[in-house]
CSV table of C-alpha atoms in Angstrom, one decimal:
chain,number,residue,atom,x,y,z
A,1,MET,CA,41.0,20.2,-85.6
A,2,SER,CA,43.3,22.8,-84.1
A,3,ASP,CA,46.5,21.8,-82.4
A,4,PHE,CA,45.2,22.7,-79.1
A,5,LYS,CA,42.2,20.5,-79.5
A,6,GLU,CA,44.2,17.6,-80.9
A,7,ALA,CA,46.7,17.8,-78.0
A,8,ARG,CA,43.9,17.9,-75.5
A,9,ALA,CA,42.2,14.9,-77.3
A,10,GLN,CA,45.4,12.9,-77.0
A,11,GLN,CA,45.7,13.6,-73.2
A,12,LEU,CA,42.1,12.6,-72.5
A,13,ASP,CA,41.6,9.6,-70.3
A,14,PRO,CA,39.4,6.9,-71.7
A,15,LEU,CA,36.8,7.7,-69.1
A,16,GLU,CA,36.8,11.4,-70.0
A,17,GLU,CA,36.5,10.5,-73.6
A,18,GLU,CA,33.5,8.3,-72.8
A,19,LEU,CA,31.9,11.1,-70.9
A,20,MET,CA,32.4,13.5,-73.8
A,21,ALA,CA,31.1,11.0,-76.2
A,22,SER,CA,27.9,10.7,-74.2
A,23,GLY,CA,27.4,14.4,-74.3
A,24,THR,CA,28.4,15.0,-70.6
A,25,ARG,CA,30.1,18.4,-70.3
A,26,TYR,CA,31.9,17.7,-67.0
A,27,SER,CA,35.3,16.0,-66.9
A,28,VAL,CA,36.8,13.9,-64.1
A,29,ARG,CA,39.1,16.8,-63.3
A,30,ASP,CA,36.0,19.0,-62.6
A,31,TYR,CA,35.4,16.8,-59.5
A,32,GLY,CA,38.9,17.2,-58.2
A,33,PHE,CA,40.1,13.6,-58.8
A,34,PRO,CA,43.7,13.4,-60.1
A,35,LEU,CA,44.1,11.7,-63.4
A,36,PRO,CA,47.0,9.3,-63.6
A,37,SER,CA,49.4,9.8,-66.4
A,38,ARG,CA,49.6,7.4,-69.2
A,39,GLY,CA,52.8,5.8,-67.9
A,40,GLY,CA,51.7,5.7,-64.2
A,41,GLY,CA,48.1,4.4,-64.4
A,42,PHE,CA,48.7,1.5,-62.0
A,43,ALA,CA,50.4,3.6,-59.4
A,44,GLY,CA,47.6,6.1,-59.5
A,45,CYS,CA,45.0,3.4,-58.9
A,46,LEU,CA,47.0,2.2,-55.9
A,47,SER,CA,47.1,5.7,-54.5
A,48,SER,CA,43.4,6.1,-55.0
A,49,ASN,CA,42.6,2.7,-53.4
A,50,TYR,CA,44.8,3.5,-50.4
A,51,PHE,CA,43.0,6.8,-49.9
A,52,LEU,CA,39.6,5.0,-49.9
A,53,LEU,CA,40.9,2.4,-47.6
A,54,MET,CA,42.1,5.0,-45.1
A,55,LEU,CA,38.7,6.8,-45.3
A,56,GLN,CA,36.9,3.5,-44.6
A,57,LEU,CA,39.2,2.7,-41.6
A,58,LEU,CA,38.6,6.2,-40.2
A,59,SER,CA,34.8,5.8,-40.6
A,60,LEU,CA,34.9,2.4,-38.9
A,61,THR,CA,37.0,3.9,-36.0
A,62,ILE,CA,34.5,6.7,-35.5
A,63,LEU,CA,31.6,4.2,-35.6
A,64,ALA,CA,33.3,1.9,-33.1
A,65,GLY,CA,33.8,4.9,-30.8
A,66,LEU,CA,30.2,5.8,-30.9
A,67,LEU,CA,29.1,2.3,-30.2
A,68,MET,CA,31.4,2.0,-27.2
A,69,ALA,CA,30.0,5.3,-25.9
A,70,VAL,CA,26.4,4.0,-26.2
A,71,LEU,CA,27.3,0.7,-24.5
A,72,VAL,CA,28.9,2.5,-21.6
A,73,GLN,CA,25.8,4.6,-21.1
A,74,VAL,CA,23.5,1.5,-21.3
A,75,SER,CA,25.7,-0.4,-18.8
A,76,LYS,CA,25.4,2.5,-16.4
A,77,ALA,CA,21.6,2.9,-16.6
A,78,PRO,CA,20.6,-0.2,-14.5
A,79,GLY,CA,23.1,0.7,-11.8
A,80,SER,CA,21.6,4.2,-11.6
A,81,GLN,CA,18.1,2.9,-11.4
A,82,GLU,CA,19.0,0.4,-8.7
A,83,GLN,CA,20.7,3.2,-6.7
A,84,GLU,CA,17.6,5.4,-7.1
A,85,GLN,CA,15.4,2.5,-5.9
A,86,GLN,CA,17.6,1.9,-2.9
A,87,LEU,CA,17.5,5.5,-2.0
A,88,SER,CA,13.7,5.5,-2.4
A,89,LYS,CA,13.4,2.5,-0.1
A,90,GLN,CA,15.5,4.1,2.6
A,91,LYS,CA,13.4,7.2,2.4
A,92,VAL,CA,10.1,5.2,2.8
A,93,TYR,CA,11.6,3.3,5.7
A,94,GLN,CA,12.6,6.5,7.5
A,95,GLU,CA,9.1,8.0,7.0
A,96,LEU,CA,7.5,4.8,8.4
A,97,THR,CA,9.8,4.8,11.4
A,98,GLN,CA,8.9,8.4,12.1
A,99,LEU,CA,5.2,7.7,11.6
A,100,LYS,CA,5.3,4.7,14.0
A,101,ALA,CA,7.1,6.9,16.6
A,102,GLY,CA,4.3,9.5,16.3
A,103,VAL,CA,1.6,6.8,16.7
A,104,ASP,CA,3.3,5.4,19.7
A,105,ARG,CA,3.2,8.9,21.3
A,106,LEU,CA,-0.6,9.1,20.8
A,107,CYS,CA,-2.6,8.8,24.0
A,108,ARG,CA,-5.4,6.3,23.4
A,109,PRO,CA,-7.1,5.3,26.6
A,110,CYS,CA,-8.9,2.4,24.8
A,111,PRO,CA,-7.8,-0.1,22.1
A,112,TRP,CA,-8.8,0.9,18.5
A,113,ASP,CA,-11.9,-1.4,18.4
A,114,TRP,CA,-13.2,-0.3,21.9
A,115,THR,CA,-15.4,2.7,22.8
A,116,PHE,CA,-14.5,5.1,25.5
A,117,PHE,CA,-17.2,6.4,27.8
A,118,GLN,CA,-16.8,8.2,31.2
A,119,GLY,CA,-13.4,6.7,32.1
A,120,ASN,CA,-14.1,3.2,30.9
A,121,CYS,CA,-13.6,1.1,27.7
A,122,TYR,CA,-16.4,-0.9,26.1
A,123,PHE,CA,-16.3,-3.6,23.5
A,124,PHE,CA,-19.5,-4.2,21.6
A,125,SER,CA,-19.4,-7.6,19.9
A,126,LYS,CA,-20.2,-8.3,16.3
A,127,SER,CA,-20.8,-12.0,16.8
A,128,LEU,CA,-23.4,-14.0,18.9
A,129,ARG,CA,-22.6,-16.1,21.9
A,130,ASN,CA,-24.5,-17.6,24.8
A,131,TRP,CA,-24.1,-16.0,28.2
A,132,HIS,CA,-21.4,-18.3,29.5
A,133,ASP,CA,-19.2,-18.0,26.4
A,134,SER,CA,-19.7,-14.2,26.5
A,135,VAL,CA,-18.3,-14.1,30.0
A,136,THR,CA,-15.3,-16.2,28.9
A,137,ALA,CA,-14.7,-14.0,25.8
A,138,CYS,CA,-14.5,-10.9,28.0
A,139,GLN,CA,-12.2,-12.6,30.5
A,140,GLU,CA,-9.8,-13.6,27.7
A,141,GLU,CA,-9.4,-9.9,26.9
A,142,GLY,CA,-8.7,-9.0,30.6
A,143,ALA,CA,-12.2,-7.5,30.9
A,144,GLN,CA,-15.6,-8.4,32.3
A,145,LEU,CA,-19.1,-8.9,30.8
A,146,VAL,CA,-20.4,-5.4,31.6
A,147,ILE,CA,-21.3,-4.4,35.1
A,148,ILE,CA,-23.5,-1.2,35.3
A,149,GLU,CA,-22.5,1.3,37.9
A,150,SER,CA,-24.4,4.5,37.0
A,151,ALA,CA,-27.6,5.8,35.4
A,152,GLU,CA,-25.5,7.5,32.7
A,153,GLU,CA,-23.7,4.3,31.9
A,154,GLN,CA,-27.1,2.4,31.8
A,155,SER,CA,-28.5,5.0,29.3
A,156,PHE,CA,-25.4,4.7,27.1
A,157,LEU,CA,-25.4,0.9,27.1
A,158,GLN,CA,-29.1,0.6,26.6
A,159,GLN,CA,-29.2,2.9,23.6
A,160,THR,CA,-26.2,1.3,22.0
A,161,SER,CA,-27.6,-2.2,22.5
A,162,LYS,CA,-31.0,-1.2,21.3
A,163,ASN,CA,-29.4,-0.2,17.9
A,164,LYS,CA,-27.6,-3.6,17.7
A,165,GLY,CA,-30.1,-6.0,19.2
A,166,SER,CA,-30.5,-8.0,22.4
A,167,THR,CA,-27.2,-7.9,24.2
A,168,TRP,CA,-25.9,-9.8,27.3
A,169,MET,CA,-24.8,-8.0,30.5
A,170,GLY,CA,-22.9,-9.5,33.4
A,171,LEU,CA,-25.9,-10.1,35.6
A,172,SER,CA,-27.6,-13.5,36.5
A,173,ASP,CA,-29.5,-15.3,39.2
A,174,LEU,CA,-27.8,-18.7,38.5
A,175,ASN,CA,-26.7,-19.3,42.1
A,176,GLN,CA,-30.1,-18.5,43.6
A,177,GLU,CA,-33.4,-17.8,41.9
A,178,ALA,CA,-34.5,-14.2,42.0
A,179,THR,CA,-31.2,-13.1,43.7
A,180,TRP,CA,-29.3,-11.3,41.0
A,181,HIS,CA,-25.5,-10.9,41.1
A,182,TRP,CA,-23.0,-9.3,38.8
A,183,VAL,CA,-20.1,-11.4,37.5
A,184,ASP,CA,-17.8,-9.9,40.1
A,185,GLY,CA,-20.0,-11.3,42.8
A,186,SER,CA,-21.5,-8.0,43.9
A,187,PRO,CA,-25.3,-8.0,44.4
A,188,LEU,CA,-27.7,-6.0,42.3
A,189,SER,CA,-28.8,-2.9,44.3
A,190,PRO,CA,-32.5,-2.8,45.0
A,191,SER,CA,-32.6,0.8,44.0
A,192,PHE,CA,-30.7,0.2,40.7
A,193,LYS,CA,-33.1,-1.8,38.5
A,194,TYR,CA,-34.1,-1.1,34.9
A,195,TRP,CA,-36.3,-4.1,34.2
A,196,ASN,CA,-38.9,-3.9,31.4
A,197,ARG,CA,-42.5,-4.1,32.6
A,198,GLY,CA,-43.3,-7.5,34.0
A,199,GLU,CA,-39.6,-8.6,34.1
A,200,PRO,CA,-37.9,-10.7,35.3
A,201,ASN,CA,-40.5,-13.4,35.0
A,202,ASN,CA,-38.3,-16.5,34.8
A,203,VAL,CA,-40.4,-18.1,32.1
A,204,GLY,CA,-38.6,-21.4,31.2
A,205,GLU,CA,-35.7,-21.0,33.5
A,206,GLU,CA,-34.5,-17.5,32.4
A,207,ASP,CA,-31.5,-16.9,34.6
A,208,CYS,CA,-29.3,-14.3,32.6
A,209,ALA,CA,-30.0,-10.6,32.0
A,210,GLU,CA,-29.9,-8.8,28.7
A,211,PHE,CA,-30.4,-5.4,27.3
A,212,THR,CA,-33.5,-5.4,25.1
A,213,GLY,CA,-35.9,-2.7,23.9
A,214,ASP,CA,-35.8,0.1,26.5
A,215,GLY,CA,-34.8,-2.0,29.5
A,216,TRP,CA,-33.6,-5.3,30.9
A,217,ASN,CA,-35.0,-8.7,30.5
A,218,ASP,CA,-34.2,-12.2,31.9
A,219,ALA,CA,-33.5,-14.8,29.2
A,220,LYS,CA,-32.3,-18.4,28.8
A,221,CYS,CA,-28.5,-18.4,29.3
A,222,ASP,CA,-27.9,-20.8,26.4
A,223,THR,CA,-29.5,-18.4,23.9
A,224,GLU,CA,-26.9,-16.7,21.6
A,225,LYS,CA,-26.9,-12.9,21.7
A,226,PHE,CA,-24.6,-10.0,21.3
A,227,TRP,CA,-22.4,-9.1,24.3
A,228,VAL,CA,-20.5,-6.1,25.7
A,229,CYS,CA,-17.3,-6.1,27.7
A,230,LYS,CA,-16.1,-3.5,30.1
A,231,ASN,CA,-12.5,-2.6,31.1
A,232,SER,CA,-10.7,0.3,32.7
A,233,THR,CA,-8.8,2.7,30.6
A,234,ALA,CA,-5.1,2.3,29.9
A,235,SER,CA,-2.4,4.7,31.2
A,236,CYS,CA,-1.3,7.4,28.8
A,237,SER,CA,1.9,8.3,30.7
A,238,HIS,CA,5.2,8.1,28.8
A,239,THR,CA,8.6,7.8,30.3
């Protein structure tokens, strides 16, 4: 063995010797790790351990910083969502307020469930009542069981009632047989009659008038039928 090889062999660290013995061609020095001297092995180990400890502390510090950043973002998220929801609610409320103001400005002469015809409002019932209860139902709405005042109105009411079924009008001869009066006390005009053929015949005390078929008919007042109320239109003026 040459002097160079012998001196090199004497300076080899046991780990390096083991690597060479196993056939590995790389030494510890090739990886950049300092090899402690024979007399300072313990001090070298301490220096290496200190370096590793500092590296671990630095890693932990960076990791802790990242975790804190994530926690801050997560803590802010609910607040942001709540703020967005609050802004959305305020926007919806403003839109509803504007919509209501627009609806209030609409000019509707009749309520939503009433029908407008030639300056008057008509309510066609969906339920059945006897004649007296029909009168009361209209009065509770500030209206009257319908009183017919024109041929056009008669045609409109007759056709609508024909599509629904027999319907009470505000006409009866309850006070005096064969003397017909409207619910407001006014008498039926002799020239304004739309009775069906053979009516009124007062069969079985028929004292109340109804729309049926193509004309009027007298019927028993306690029979339940549809009914129609009439009222004047509402004012559309705005101050």
